[in-house]
Amino acid sequence: MTSADGNTKPSVTQGAKLALKAVATHVDKTTANVAGQATFQSKDAGVATVDGGTLTAVKAGSARINATYDGVTSPDLTVTVTAHAA
């Protein structure tokens, strides 16, 4: 799981949105983008929420996000949310 641009350590400003990407590796070693079929979950909803494949940054901190597809859950992706510039 990454941000849609392939970043494995994304950072986003509070209030911003970030598209997420989930890629499944099949038994035959082929891969497929399954973001449209995966279920995304934020383990830190106070910092970032996820609706479909779009993350919304709520407040500064770190949020762990994962994706589940076909009964398999990805490792967590940690997204850093930074506060608005003063």
PDB file of N, CA, C and O in Angstrom:
ATOM      1  N   MET A   1       0.834  -1.164   0.000  1.00  0.00           N
ATOM      2  CA  MET A   1       0.000   0.000   0.000  1.00  0.00           C
ATOM      3  C   MET A   1       0.886   1.237   0.000  1.00  0.00           C
ATOM      4  O   MET A   1       1.881   1.283   0.712  1.00  0.00           O
ATOM      5  N   THR A   2       0.519   2.241  -0.819  1.00  0.00           N
ATOM      6  CA  THR A   2       1.251   3.501  -0.905  1.00  0.00           C
ATOM      7  C   THR A   2       0.257   4.626  -1.143  1.00  0.00           C
ATOM      8  O   THR A   2      -0.932   4.390  -1.326  1.00  0.00           O
ATOM      9  N   SER A   3       0.777   5.853  -1.205  1.00  0.00           N
ATOM     10  CA  SER A   3      -0.058   6.933  -1.716  1.00  0.00           C
ATOM     11  C   SER A   3      -0.169   6.693  -3.219  1.00  0.00           C
ATOM     12  O   SER A   3       0.585   5.903  -3.788  1.00  0.00           O
ATOM     13  N   ALA A   4      -1.108   7.337  -3.880  1.00  0.00           N
ATOM     14  CA  ALA A   4      -1.341   7.094  -5.305  1.00  0.00           C
ATOM     15  C   ALA A   4      -0.114   7.376  -6.154  1.00  0.00           C
ATOM     16  O   ALA A   4       0.071   6.783  -7.209  1.00  0.00           O
ATOM     17  N   ASP A   5       0.775   8.268  -5.690  1.00  0.00           N
ATOM     18  CA  ASP A   5       1.988   8.577  -6.456  1.00  0.00           C
ATOM     19  C   ASP A   5       3.142   7.622  -6.142  1.00  0.00           C
ATOM     20  O   ASP A   5       4.256   7.806  -6.605  1.00  0.00           O
ATOM     21  N   GLY A   6       2.887   6.591  -5.327  1.00  0.00           N
ATOM     22  CA  GLY A   6       3.892   5.579  -5.032  1.00  0.00           C
ATOM     23  C   GLY A   6       4.720   5.855  -3.796  1.00  0.00           C
ATOM     24  O   GLY A   6       5.599   5.072  -3.449  1.00  0.00           O
ATOM     25  N   ASN A   7       4.464   6.938  -3.086  1.00  0.00           N
ATOM     26  CA  ASN A   7       5.228   7.305  -1.901  1.00  0.00           C
ATOM     27  C   ASN A   7       4.923   6.336  -0.758  1.00  0.00           C
ATOM     28  O   ASN A   7       3.768   6.142  -0.395  1.00  0.00           O
ATOM     29  N   THR A   8       5.961   5.749  -0.184  1.00  0.00           N
ATOM     30  CA  THR A   8       5.760   4.812   0.922  1.00  0.00           C
ATOM     31  C   THR A   8       5.849   5.483   2.288  1.00  0.00           C
ATOM     32  O   THR A   8       5.629   4.839   3.299  1.00  0.00           O
ATOM     33  N   LYS A   9       6.201   6.771   2.323  1.00  0.00           N
ATOM     34  CA  LYS A   9       6.241   7.543   3.570  1.00  0.00           C
ATOM     35  C   LYS A   9       5.606   8.906   3.332  1.00  0.00           C
ATOM     36  O   LYS A   9       6.256   9.940   3.445  1.00  0.00           O
ATOM     37  N   PRO A  10       4.322   8.910   2.990  1.00  0.00           N
ATOM     38  CA  PRO A  10       3.679  10.184   2.639  1.00  0.00           C
ATOM     39  C   PRO A  10       3.488  11.121   3.821  1.00  0.00           C
ATOM     40  O   PRO A  10       3.353  10.696   4.958  1.00  0.00           O
ATOM     41  N   SER A  11       3.486  12.403   3.492  1.00  0.00           N
ATOM     42  CA  SER A  11       3.221  13.461   4.456  1.00  0.00           C
ATOM     43  C   SER A  11       2.187  14.383   3.827  1.00  0.00           C
ATOM     44  O   SER A  11       2.259  14.682   2.636  1.00  0.00           O
ATOM     45  N   VAL A  12       1.223  14.810   4.622  1.00  0.00           N
ATOM     46  CA  VAL A  12       0.146  15.645   4.111  1.00  0.00           C
ATOM     47  C   VAL A  12      -0.194  16.700   5.162  1.00  0.00           C
ATOM     48  O   VAL A  12      -0.046  16.467   6.353  1.00  0.00           O
ATOM     49  N   THR A  13      -0.614  17.860   4.704  1.00  0.00           N
ATOM     50  CA  THR A  13      -0.969  18.953   5.599  1.00  0.00           C
ATOM     51  C   THR A  13      -2.387  18.764   6.131  1.00  0.00           C
ATOM     52  O   THR A  13      -3.274  18.322   5.407  1.00  0.00           O
ATOM     53  N   GLN A  14      -2.590  19.143   7.379  1.00  0.00           N
ATOM     54  CA  GLN A  14      -3.903  19.073   8.013  1.00  0.00           C
ATOM     55  C   GLN A  14      -4.955  19.684   7.095  1.00  0.00           C
ATOM     56  O   GLN A  14      -4.763  20.759   6.545  1.00  0.00           O
ATOM     57  N   GLY A  15      -6.074  18.961   6.919  1.00  0.00           N
ATOM     58  CA  GLY A  15      -7.173  19.430   6.082  1.00  0.00           C
ATOM     59  C   GLY A  15      -7.077  18.979   4.640  1.00  0.00           C
ATOM     60  O   GLY A  15      -8.052  19.040   3.904  1.00  0.00           O
ATOM     61  N   ALA A  16      -5.899  18.497   4.221  1.00  0.00           N
ATOM     62  CA  ALA A  16      -5.708  18.069   2.831  1.00  0.00           C
ATOM     63  C   ALA A  16      -6.177  16.629   2.636  1.00  0.00           C
ATOM     64  O   ALA A  16      -6.411  15.895   3.598  1.00  0.00           O
ATOM     65  N   LYS A  17      -6.310  16.253   1.379  1.00  0.00           N
ATOM     66  CA  LYS A  17      -6.707  14.890   1.014  1.00  0.00           C
ATOM     67  C   LYS A  17      -5.536  14.226   0.296  1.00  0.00           C
ATOM     68  O   LYS A  17      -4.695  14.895  -0.302  1.00  0.00           O
ATOM     69  N   LEU A  18      -5.497  12.895   0.370  1.00  0.00           N
ATOM     70  CA  LEU A  18      -4.438  12.118  -0.253  1.00  0.00           C
ATOM     71  C   LEU A  18      -5.050  10.858  -0.840  1.00  0.00           C
ATOM     72  O   LEU A  18      -5.738  10.114  -0.128  1.00  0.00           O
ATOM     73  N   ALA A  19      -4.825  10.621  -2.129  1.00  0.00           N
ATOM     74  CA  ALA A  19      -5.308   9.394  -2.765  1.00  0.00           C
ATOM     75  C   ALA A  19      -4.398   8.244  -2.372  1.00  0.00           C
ATOM     76  O   ALA A  19      -3.180   8.398  -2.294  1.00  0.00           O
ATOM     77  N   LEU A  20      -4.993   7.075  -2.110  1.00  0.00           N
ATOM     78  CA  LEU A  20      -4.251   5.892  -1.701  1.00  0.00           C
ATOM     79  C   LEU A  20      -4.279   4.846  -2.810  1.00  0.00           C
ATOM     80  O   LEU A  20      -5.185   4.822  -3.641  1.00  0.00           O
ATOM     81  N   LYS A  21      -3.278   3.966  -2.792  1.00  0.00           N
ATOM     82  CA  LYS A  21      -3.164   2.924  -3.807  1.00  0.00           C
ATOM     83  C   LYS A  21      -2.895   1.595  -3.111  1.00  0.00           C
ATOM     84  O   LYS A  21      -2.098   1.531  -2.168  1.00  0.00           O
ATOM     85  N   ALA A  22      -3.555   0.553  -3.562  1.00  0.00           N
ATOM     86  CA  ALA A  22      -3.317  -0.802  -3.053  1.00  0.00           C
ATOM     87  C   ALA A  22      -3.029  -1.691  -4.254  1.00  0.00           C
ATOM     88  O   ALA A  22      -3.771  -1.688  -5.236  1.00  0.00           O
ATOM     89  N   VAL A  23      -1.934  -2.430  -4.179  1.00  0.00           N
ATOM     90  CA  VAL A  23      -1.535  -3.321  -5.266  1.00  0.00           C
ATOM     91  C   VAL A  23      -1.503  -4.743  -4.729  1.00  0.00           C
ATOM     92  O   VAL A  23      -0.867  -5.012  -3.708  1.00  0.00           O
ATOM     93  N   ALA A  24      -2.185  -5.648  -5.422  1.00  0.00           N
ATOM     94  CA  ALA A  24      -2.194  -7.060  -5.036  1.00  0.00           C
ATOM     95  C   ALA A  24      -1.186  -7.814  -5.899  1.00  0.00           C
ATOM     96  O   ALA A  24      -1.093  -7.570  -7.100  1.00  0.00           O
ATOM     97  N   THR A  25      -0.446  -8.713  -5.269  1.00  0.00           N
ATOM     98  CA  THR A  25       0.461  -9.610  -5.991  1.00  0.00           C
ATOM     99  C   THR A  25      -0.189 -10.986  -5.982  1.00  0.00           C
ATOM    100  O   THR A  25      -0.424 -11.561  -4.914  1.00  0.00           O
ATOM    101  N   HIS A  26      -0.472 -11.487  -7.166  1.00  0.00           N
ATOM    102  CA  HIS A  26      -1.154 -12.776  -7.305  1.00  0.00           C
ATOM    103  C   HIS A  26      -0.159 -13.939  -7.232  1.00  0.00           C
ATOM    104  O   HIS A  26       1.049 -13.738  -7.303  1.00  0.00           O
ATOM    105  N   VAL A  27      -0.677 -15.148  -7.114  1.00  0.00           N
ATOM    106  CA  VAL A  27       0.142 -16.352  -7.010  1.00  0.00           C
ATOM    107  C   VAL A  27       1.114 -16.462  -8.182  1.00  0.00           C
ATOM    108  O   VAL A  27       2.256 -16.880  -8.014  1.00  0.00           O
ATOM    109  N   ASP A  28       0.688 -16.052  -9.371  1.00  0.00           N
ATOM    110  CA  ASP A  28       1.560 -16.147 -10.555  1.00  0.00           C
ATOM    111  C   ASP A  28       2.533 -14.975 -10.668  1.00  0.00           C
ATOM    112  O   ASP A  28       3.182 -14.785 -11.683  1.00  0.00           O
ATOM    113  N   LYS A  29       2.640 -14.189  -9.593  1.00  0.00           N
ATOM    114  CA  LYS A  29       3.559 -13.045  -9.475  1.00  0.00           C
ATOM    115  C   LYS A  29       3.131 -11.807 -10.269  1.00  0.00           C
ATOM    116  O   LYS A  29       3.838 -10.827 -10.303  1.00  0.00           O
ATOM    117  N   THR A  30       1.972 -11.837 -10.918  1.00  0.00           N
ATOM    118  CA  THR A  30       1.472 -10.632 -11.577  1.00  0.00           C
ATOM    119  C   THR A  30       0.903  -9.707 -10.509  1.00  0.00           C
ATOM    120  O   THR A  30       0.532 -10.138  -9.418  1.00  0.00           O
ATOM    121  N   THR A  31       0.853  -8.424 -10.820  1.00  0.00           N
ATOM    122  CA  THR A  31       0.321  -7.456  -9.870  1.00  0.00           C
ATOM    123  C   THR A  31      -0.852  -6.707 -10.499  1.00  0.00           C
ATOM    124  O   THR A  31      -0.951  -6.625 -11.720  1.00  0.00           O
ATOM    125  N   ALA A  32      -1.709  -6.183  -9.638  1.00  0.00           N
ATOM    126  CA  ALA A  32      -2.858  -5.414 -10.107  1.00  0.00           C
ATOM    127  C   ALA A  32      -3.190  -4.347  -9.073  1.00  0.00           C
ATOM    128  O   ALA A  32      -3.130  -4.603  -7.868  1.00  0.00           O
ATOM    129  N   ASN A  33      -3.516  -3.150  -9.562  1.00  0.00           N
ATOM    130  CA  ASN A  33      -3.974  -2.080  -8.685  1.00  0.00           C
ATOM    131  C   ASN A  33      -5.404  -2.424  -8.273  1.00  0.00           C
ATOM    132  O   ASN A  33      -6.290  -2.511  -9.110  1.00  0.00           O
ATOM    133  N   VAL A  34      -5.624  -2.638  -6.991  1.00  0.00           N
ATOM    134  CA  VAL A  34      -6.947  -3.043  -6.490  1.00  0.00           C
ATOM    135  C   VAL A  34      -7.560  -1.978  -5.581  1.00  0.00           C
ATOM    136  O   VAL A  34      -8.446  -2.276  -4.784  1.00  0.00           O
ATOM    137  N   ALA A  35      -7.100  -0.742  -5.722  1.00  0.00           N
ATOM    138  CA  ALA A  35      -7.598   0.330  -4.860  1.00  0.00           C
ATOM    139  C   ALA A  35      -9.118   0.454  -4.937  1.00  0.00           C
ATOM    140  O   ALA A  35      -9.770   0.750  -3.936  1.00  0.00           O
ATOM    141  N   GLY A  36      -9.689   0.216  -6.101  1.00  0.00           N
ATOM    142  CA  GLY A  36     -11.135   0.328  -6.257  1.00  0.00           C
ATOM    143  C   GLY A  36     -11.912  -0.774  -5.576  1.00  0.00           C
ATOM    144  O   GLY A  36     -13.081  -0.619  -5.241  1.00  0.00           O
ATOM    145  N   GLN A  37     -11.262  -1.902  -5.320  1.00  0.00           N
ATOM    146  CA  GLN A  37     -11.930  -3.045  -4.681  1.00  0.00           C
ATOM    147  C   GLN A  37     -11.510  -3.236  -3.227  1.00  0.00           C
ATOM    148  O   GLN A  37     -12.152  -3.977  -2.484  1.00  0.00           O
ATOM    149  N   ALA A  38     -10.431  -2.610  -2.809  1.00  0.00           N
ATOM    150  CA  ALA A  38      -9.925  -2.782  -1.441  1.00  0.00           C
ATOM    151  C   ALA A  38     -10.738  -1.953  -0.451  1.00  0.00           C
ATOM    152  O   ALA A  38     -11.352  -0.948  -0.816  1.00  0.00           O
ATOM    153  N   THR A  39     -10.709  -2.386   0.794  1.00  0.00           N
ATOM    154  CA  THR A  39     -11.310  -1.639   1.889  1.00  0.00           C
ATOM    155  C   THR A  39     -10.173  -1.037   2.702  1.00  0.00           C
ATOM    156  O   THR A  39      -9.314  -1.768   3.198  1.00  0.00           O
ATOM    157  N   PHE A  40     -10.144   0.283   2.800  1.00  0.00           N
ATOM    158  CA  PHE A  40      -9.102   0.986   3.534  1.00  0.00           C
ATOM    159  C   PHE A  40      -9.593   1.312   4.939  1.00  0.00           C
ATOM    160  O   PHE A  40     -10.768   1.598   5.142  1.00  0.00           O
ATOM    161  N   GLN A  41      -8.668   1.284   5.908  1.00  0.00           N
ATOM    162  CA  GLN A  41      -9.024   1.579   7.297  1.00  0.00           C
ATOM    163  C   GLN A  41      -7.925   2.405   7.950  1.00  0.00           C
ATOM    164  O   GLN A  41      -6.738   2.116   7.778  1.00  0.00           O
ATOM    165  N   SER A  42      -8.327   3.410   8.700  1.00  0.00           N
ATOM    166  CA  SER A  42      -7.394   4.189   9.512  1.00  0.00           C
ATOM    167  C   SER A  42      -7.447   3.659  10.929  1.00  0.00           C
ATOM    168  O   SER A  42      -8.522   3.539  11.513  1.00  0.00           O
ATOM    169  N   LYS A  43      -6.282   3.343  11.489  1.00  0.00           N
ATOM    170  CA  LYS A  43      -6.206   2.919  12.887  1.00  0.00           C
ATOM    171  C   LYS A  43      -6.111   4.126  13.811  1.00  0.00           C
ATOM    172  O   LYS A  43      -6.120   3.967  15.028  1.00  0.00           O
ATOM    173  N   ASP A  44      -5.990   5.301  13.220  1.00  0.00           N
ATOM    174  CA  ASP A  44      -5.846   6.547  13.984  1.00  0.00           C
ATOM    175  C   ASP A  44      -6.785   7.596  13.403  1.00  0.00           C
ATOM    176  O   ASP A  44      -6.350   8.621  12.868  1.00  0.00           O
ATOM    177  N   ALA A  45      -8.092   7.343  13.518  1.00  0.00           N
ATOM    178  CA  ALA A  45      -9.097   8.202  12.887  1.00  0.00           C
ATOM    179  C   ALA A  45      -9.097   9.628  13.428  1.00  0.00           C
ATOM    180  O   ALA A  45      -9.572  10.534  12.749  1.00  0.00           O
ATOM    181  N   GLY A  46      -8.538   9.855  14.598  1.00  0.00           N
ATOM    182  CA  GLY A  46      -8.438  11.215  15.113  1.00  0.00           C
ATOM    183  C   GLY A  46      -7.410  12.044  14.360  1.00  0.00           C
ATOM    184  O   GLY A  46      -7.453  13.264  14.376  1.00  0.00           O
ATOM    185  N   VAL A  47      -6.481  11.372  13.677  1.00  0.00           N
ATOM    186  CA  VAL A  47      -5.430  12.037  12.911  1.00  0.00           C
ATOM    187  C   VAL A  47      -5.786  12.073  11.431  1.00  0.00           C
ATOM    188  O   VAL A  47      -5.606  13.092  10.761  1.00  0.00           O
ATOM    189  N   ALA A  48      -6.292  10.956  10.905  1.00  0.00           N
ATOM    190  CA  ALA A  48      -6.663  10.880   9.486  1.00  0.00           C
ATOM    191  C   ALA A  48      -7.800   9.884   9.314  1.00  0.00           C
ATOM    192  O   ALA A  48      -7.793   8.818   9.936  1.00  0.00           O
ATOM    193  N   THR A  49      -8.756  10.234   8.486  1.00  0.00           N
ATOM    194  CA  THR A  49      -9.856   9.337   8.164  1.00  0.00           C
ATOM    195  C   THR A  49      -9.690   8.878   6.719  1.00  0.00           C
ATOM    196  O   THR A  49      -8.994   9.507   5.924  1.00  0.00           O
ATOM    197  N   VAL A  50     -10.339   7.766   6.386  1.00  0.00           N
ATOM    198  CA  VAL A  50     -10.282   7.247   5.028  1.00  0.00           C
ATOM    199  C   VAL A  50     -11.693   6.942   4.563  1.00  0.00           C
ATOM    200  O   VAL A  50     -12.469   6.303   5.270  1.00  0.00           O
ATOM    201  N   ASP A  51     -12.025   7.425   3.374  1.00  0.00           N
ATOM    202  CA  ASP A  51     -13.313   7.142   2.743  1.00  0.00           C
ATOM    203  C   ASP A  51     -12.999   6.634   1.347  1.00  0.00           C
ATOM    204  O   ASP A  51     -12.464   7.380   0.521  1.00  0.00           O
ATOM    205  N   GLY A  52     -13.296   5.348   1.116  1.00  0.00           N
ATOM    206  CA  GLY A  52     -12.894   4.755  -0.154  1.00  0.00           C
ATOM    207  C   GLY A  52     -11.373   4.741  -0.189  1.00  0.00           C
ATOM    208  O   GLY A  52     -10.728   4.338   0.757  1.00  0.00           O
ATOM    209  N   GLY A  53     -10.791   5.235  -1.236  1.00  0.00           N
ATOM    210  CA  GLY A  53      -9.344   5.297  -1.349  1.00  0.00           C
ATOM    211  C   GLY A  53      -8.791   6.684  -1.114  1.00  0.00           C
ATOM    212  O   GLY A  53      -7.691   6.997  -1.557  1.00  0.00           O
ATOM    213  N   THR A  54      -9.551   7.534  -0.402  1.00  0.00           N
ATOM    214  CA  THR A  54      -9.092   8.900  -0.156  1.00  0.00           C
ATOM    215  C   THR A  54      -8.934   9.152   1.335  1.00  0.00           C
ATOM    216  O   THR A  54      -9.871   8.961   2.110  1.00  0.00           O
ATOM    217  N   LEU A  55      -7.733   9.575   1.710  1.00  0.00           N
ATOM    218  CA  LEU A  55      -7.425   9.913   3.097  1.00  0.00           C
ATOM    219  C   LEU A  55      -7.655  11.404   3.292  1.00  0.00           C
ATOM    220  O   LEU A  55      -7.305  12.201   2.430  1.00  0.00           O
ATOM    221  N   THR A  56      -8.243  11.767   4.421  1.00  0.00           N
ATOM    222  CA  THR A  56      -8.398  13.172   4.807  1.00  0.00           C
ATOM    223  C   THR A  56      -7.624  13.395   6.100  1.00  0.00           C
ATOM    224  O   THR A  56      -7.852  12.690   7.091  1.00  0.00           O
ATOM    225  N   ALA A  57      -6.690  14.351   6.071  1.00  0.00           N
ATOM    226  CA  ALA A  57      -5.866  14.666   7.233  1.00  0.00           C
ATOM    227  C   ALA A  57      -6.670  15.521   8.207  1.00  0.00           C
ATOM    228  O   ALA A  57      -7.120  16.600   7.854  1.00  0.00           O
ATOM    229  N   VAL A  58      -6.849  15.048   9.439  1.00  0.00           N
ATOM    230  CA  VAL A  58      -7.682  15.727  10.424  1.00  0.00           C
ATOM    231  C   VAL A  58      -6.862  16.635  11.335  1.00  0.00           C
ATOM    232  O   VAL A  58      -7.211  17.791  11.535  1.00  0.00           O
ATOM    233  N   LYS A  59      -5.777  16.096  11.909  1.00  0.00           N
ATOM    234  CA  LYS A  59      -4.935  16.904  12.801  1.00  0.00           C
ATOM    235  C   LYS A  59      -3.507  16.375  12.739  1.00  0.00           C
ATOM    236  O   LYS A  59      -3.266  15.256  12.292  1.00  0.00           O
ATOM    237  N   ALA A  60      -2.553  17.180  13.206  1.00  0.00           N
ATOM    238  CA  ALA A  60      -1.142  16.811  13.158  1.00  0.00           C
ATOM    239  C   ALA A  60      -0.882  15.533  13.951  1.00  0.00           C
ATOM    240  O   ALA A  60      -1.458  15.317  15.016  1.00  0.00           O
ATOM    241  N   GLY A  61      -0.030  14.682  13.396  1.00  0.00           N
ATOM    242  CA  GLY A  61       0.333  13.429  14.045  1.00  0.00           C
ATOM    243  C   GLY A  61       0.639  12.372  13.001  1.00  0.00           C
ATOM    244  O   GLY A  61       0.874  12.683  11.830  1.00  0.00           O
ATOM    245  N   SER A  62       0.624  11.121  13.415  1.00  0.00           N
ATOM    246  CA  SER A  62       0.863   9.996  12.514  1.00  0.00           C
ATOM    247  C   SER A  62      -0.372   9.105  12.502  1.00  0.00           C
ATOM    248  O   SER A  62      -0.961   8.849  13.556  1.00  0.00           O
ATOM    249  N   ALA A  63      -0.724   8.631  11.331  1.00  0.00           N
ATOM    250  CA  ALA A  63      -1.865   7.729  11.195  1.00  0.00           C
ATOM    251  C   ALA A  63      -1.411   6.463  10.479  1.00  0.00           C
ATOM    252  O   ALA A  63      -0.692   6.531   9.491  1.00  0.00           O
ATOM    253  N   ARG A  64      -1.842   5.329  11.004  1.00  0.00           N
ATOM    254  CA  ARG A  64      -1.552   4.041  10.376  1.00  0.00           C
ATOM    255  C   ARG A  64      -2.772   3.627   9.556  1.00  0.00           C
ATOM    256  O   ARG A  64      -3.874   3.546  10.075  1.00  0.00           O
ATOM    257  N   ILE A  65      -2.525   3.354   8.277  1.00  0.00           N
ATOM    258  CA  ILE A  65      -3.589   3.012   7.342  1.00  0.00           C
ATOM    259  C   ILE A  65      -3.282   1.642   6.756  1.00  0.00           C
ATOM    260  O   ILE A  65      -2.125   1.342   6.450  1.00  0.00           O
ATOM    261  N   ASN A  66      -4.310   0.809   6.581  1.00  0.00           N
ATOM    262  CA  ASN A  66      -4.088  -0.441   5.865  1.00  0.00           C
ATOM    263  C   ASN A  66      -5.222  -0.670   4.881  1.00  0.00           C
ATOM    264  O   ASN A  66      -6.227   0.045   4.884  1.00  0.00           O
ATOM    265  N   ALA A  67      -5.009  -1.650   4.023  1.00  0.00           N
ATOM    266  CA  ALA A  67      -6.006  -2.002   3.018  1.00  0.00           C
ATOM    267  C   ALA A  67      -6.254  -3.503   3.090  1.00  0.00           C
ATOM    268  O   ALA A  67      -5.317  -4.278   3.311  1.00  0.00           O
ATOM    269  N   THR A  68      -7.511  -3.895   2.902  1.00  0.00           N
ATOM    270  CA  THR A  68      -7.861  -5.310   2.861  1.00  0.00           C
ATOM    271  C   THR A  68      -8.485  -5.606   1.510  1.00  0.00           C
ATOM    272  O   THR A  68      -9.376  -4.884   1.052  1.00  0.00           O
ATOM    273  N   TYR A  69      -7.968  -6.664   0.876  1.00  0.00           N
ATOM    274  CA  TYR A  69      -8.483  -7.084  -0.426  1.00  0.00           C
ATOM    275  C   TYR A  69      -8.498  -8.604  -0.455  1.00  0.00           C
ATOM    276  O   TYR A  69      -7.488  -9.246  -0.146  1.00  0.00           O
ATOM    277  N   ASP A  70      -9.611  -9.174  -0.814  1.00  0.00           N
ATOM    278  CA  ASP A  70      -9.752 -10.622  -0.962  1.00  0.00           C
ATOM    279  C   ASP A  70      -9.282 -11.365   0.292  1.00  0.00           C
ATOM    280  O   ASP A  70      -8.612 -12.390   0.212  1.00  0.00           O
ATOM    281  N   GLY A  71      -9.598 -10.813   1.463  1.00  0.00           N
ATOM    282  CA  GLY A  71      -9.278 -11.460   2.724  1.00  0.00           C
ATOM    283  C   GLY A  71      -7.860 -11.248   3.217  1.00  0.00           C
ATOM    284  O   GLY A  71      -7.481 -11.761   4.263  1.00  0.00           O
ATOM    285  N   VAL A  72      -7.045 -10.490   2.476  1.00  0.00           N
ATOM    286  CA  VAL A  72      -5.658 -10.238   2.869  1.00  0.00           C
ATOM    287  C   VAL A  72      -5.518  -8.765   3.246  1.00  0.00           C
ATOM    288  O   VAL A  72      -5.939  -7.882   2.496  1.00  0.00           O
ATOM    289  N   THR A  73      -4.918  -8.521   4.417  1.00  0.00           N
ATOM    290  CA  THR A  73      -4.720  -7.145   4.884  1.00  0.00           C
ATOM    291  C   THR A  73      -3.254  -6.761   4.716  1.00  0.00           C
ATOM    292  O   THR A  73      -2.359  -7.518   5.086  1.00  0.00           O
ATOM    293  N   SER A  74      -3.041  -5.569   4.183  1.00  0.00           N
ATOM    294  CA  SER A  74      -1.692  -5.069   3.949  1.00  0.00           C
ATOM    295  C   SER A  74      -1.012  -4.688   5.251  1.00  0.00           C
ATOM    296  O   SER A  74      -1.677  -4.433   6.253  1.00  0.00           O
ATOM    297  N   PRO A  75       0.322  -4.585   5.217  1.00  0.00           N
ATOM    298  CA  PRO A  75       1.010  -3.962   6.351  1.00  0.00           C
ATOM    299  C   PRO A  75       0.562  -2.500   6.437  1.00  0.00           C
ATOM    300  O   PRO A  75       0.102  -1.928   5.446  1.00  0.00           O
ATOM    301  N   ASP A  76       0.737  -1.903   7.604  1.00  0.00           N
ATOM    302  CA  ASP A  76       0.330  -0.518   7.794  1.00  0.00           C
ATOM    303  C   ASP A  76       1.199   0.440   6.971  1.00  0.00           C
ATOM    304  O   ASP A  76       2.406   0.241   6.843  1.00  0.00           O
ATOM    305  N   LEU A  77       0.569   1.463   6.427  1.00  0.00           N
ATOM    306  CA  LEU A  77       1.244   2.597   5.817  1.00  0.00           C
ATOM    307  C   LEU A  77       1.127   3.722   6.829  1.00  0.00           C
ATOM    308  O   LEU A  77       0.020   4.054   7.257  1.00  0.00           O
ATOM    309  N   THR A  78       2.252   4.319   7.229  1.00  0.00           N
ATOM    310  CA  THR A  78       2.215   5.424   8.176  1.00  0.00           C
ATOM    311  C   THR A  78       2.213   6.738   7.400  1.00  0.00           C
ATOM    312  O   THR A  78       3.106   6.982   6.583  1.00  0.00           O
ATOM    313  N   VAL A  79       1.184   7.527   7.630  1.00  0.00           N
ATOM    314  CA  VAL A  79       1.045   8.835   6.994  1.00  0.00           C
ATOM    315  C   VAL A  79       1.272   9.900   8.055  1.00  0.00           C
ATOM    316  O   VAL A  79       0.668   9.868   9.118  1.00  0.00           O
ATOM    317  N   THR A  80       2.173  10.832   7.768  1.00  0.00           N
ATOM    318  CA  THR A  80       2.438  11.931   8.688  1.00  0.00           C
ATOM    319  C   THR A  80       1.573  13.116   8.307  1.00  0.00           C
ATOM    320  O   THR A  80       1.563  13.528   7.148  1.00  0.00           O
ATOM    321  N   VAL A  81       0.840  13.640   9.266  1.00  0.00           N
ATOM    322  CA  VAL A  81       0.001  14.813   9.057  1.00  0.00           C
ATOM    323  C   VAL A  81       0.688  15.982   9.757  1.00  0.00           C
ATOM    324  O   VAL A  81       0.991  15.909  10.947  1.00  0.00           O
ATOM    325  N   THR A  82       0.943  17.038   9.002  1.00  0.00           N
ATOM    326  CA  THR A  82       1.586  18.219   9.562  1.00  0.00           C
ATOM    327  C   THR A  82       0.540  19.323   9.749  1.00  0.00           C
ATOM    328  O   THR A  82      -0.448  19.390   9.024  1.00  0.00           O
ATOM    329  N   ALA A  83       0.775  20.181  10.743  1.00  0.00           N
ATOM    330  CA  ALA A  83      -0.140  21.289  11.031  1.00  0.00           C
ATOM    331  C   ALA A  83      -0.034  22.347   9.941  1.00  0.00           C
ATOM    332  O   ALA A  83       0.982  22.429   9.241  1.00  0.00           O
ATOM    333  N   HIS A  84      -1.086  23.143   9.817  1.00  0.00           N
ATOM    334  CA  HIS A  84      -1.059  24.279   8.901  1.00  0.00           C
ATOM    335  C   HIS A  84       0.085  25.209   9.279  1.00  0.00           C
ATOM    336  O   HIS A  84       0.372  25.376  10.460  1.00  0.00           O
ATOM    337  N   ALA A  85       0.704  25.825   8.282  1.00  0.00           N
ATOM    338  CA  ALA A  85       1.756  26.812   8.571  1.00  0.00           C
ATOM    339  C   ALA A  85       1.109  28.021   9.248  1.00  0.00           C
ATOM    340  O   ALA A  85       0.017  28.446   8.881  1.00  0.00           O
ATOM    341  N   ALA A  86       1.796  28.559  10.220  1.00  0.00           N
ATOM    342  CA  ALA A  86       1.266  29.711  10.974  1.00  0.00           C
ATOM    343  C   ALA A  86       1.379  30.992  10.189  1.00  0.00           C
ATOM    344  O   ALA A  86       2.157  31.152   9.316  1.00  0.00           O
TER     345      ALA A  86
END
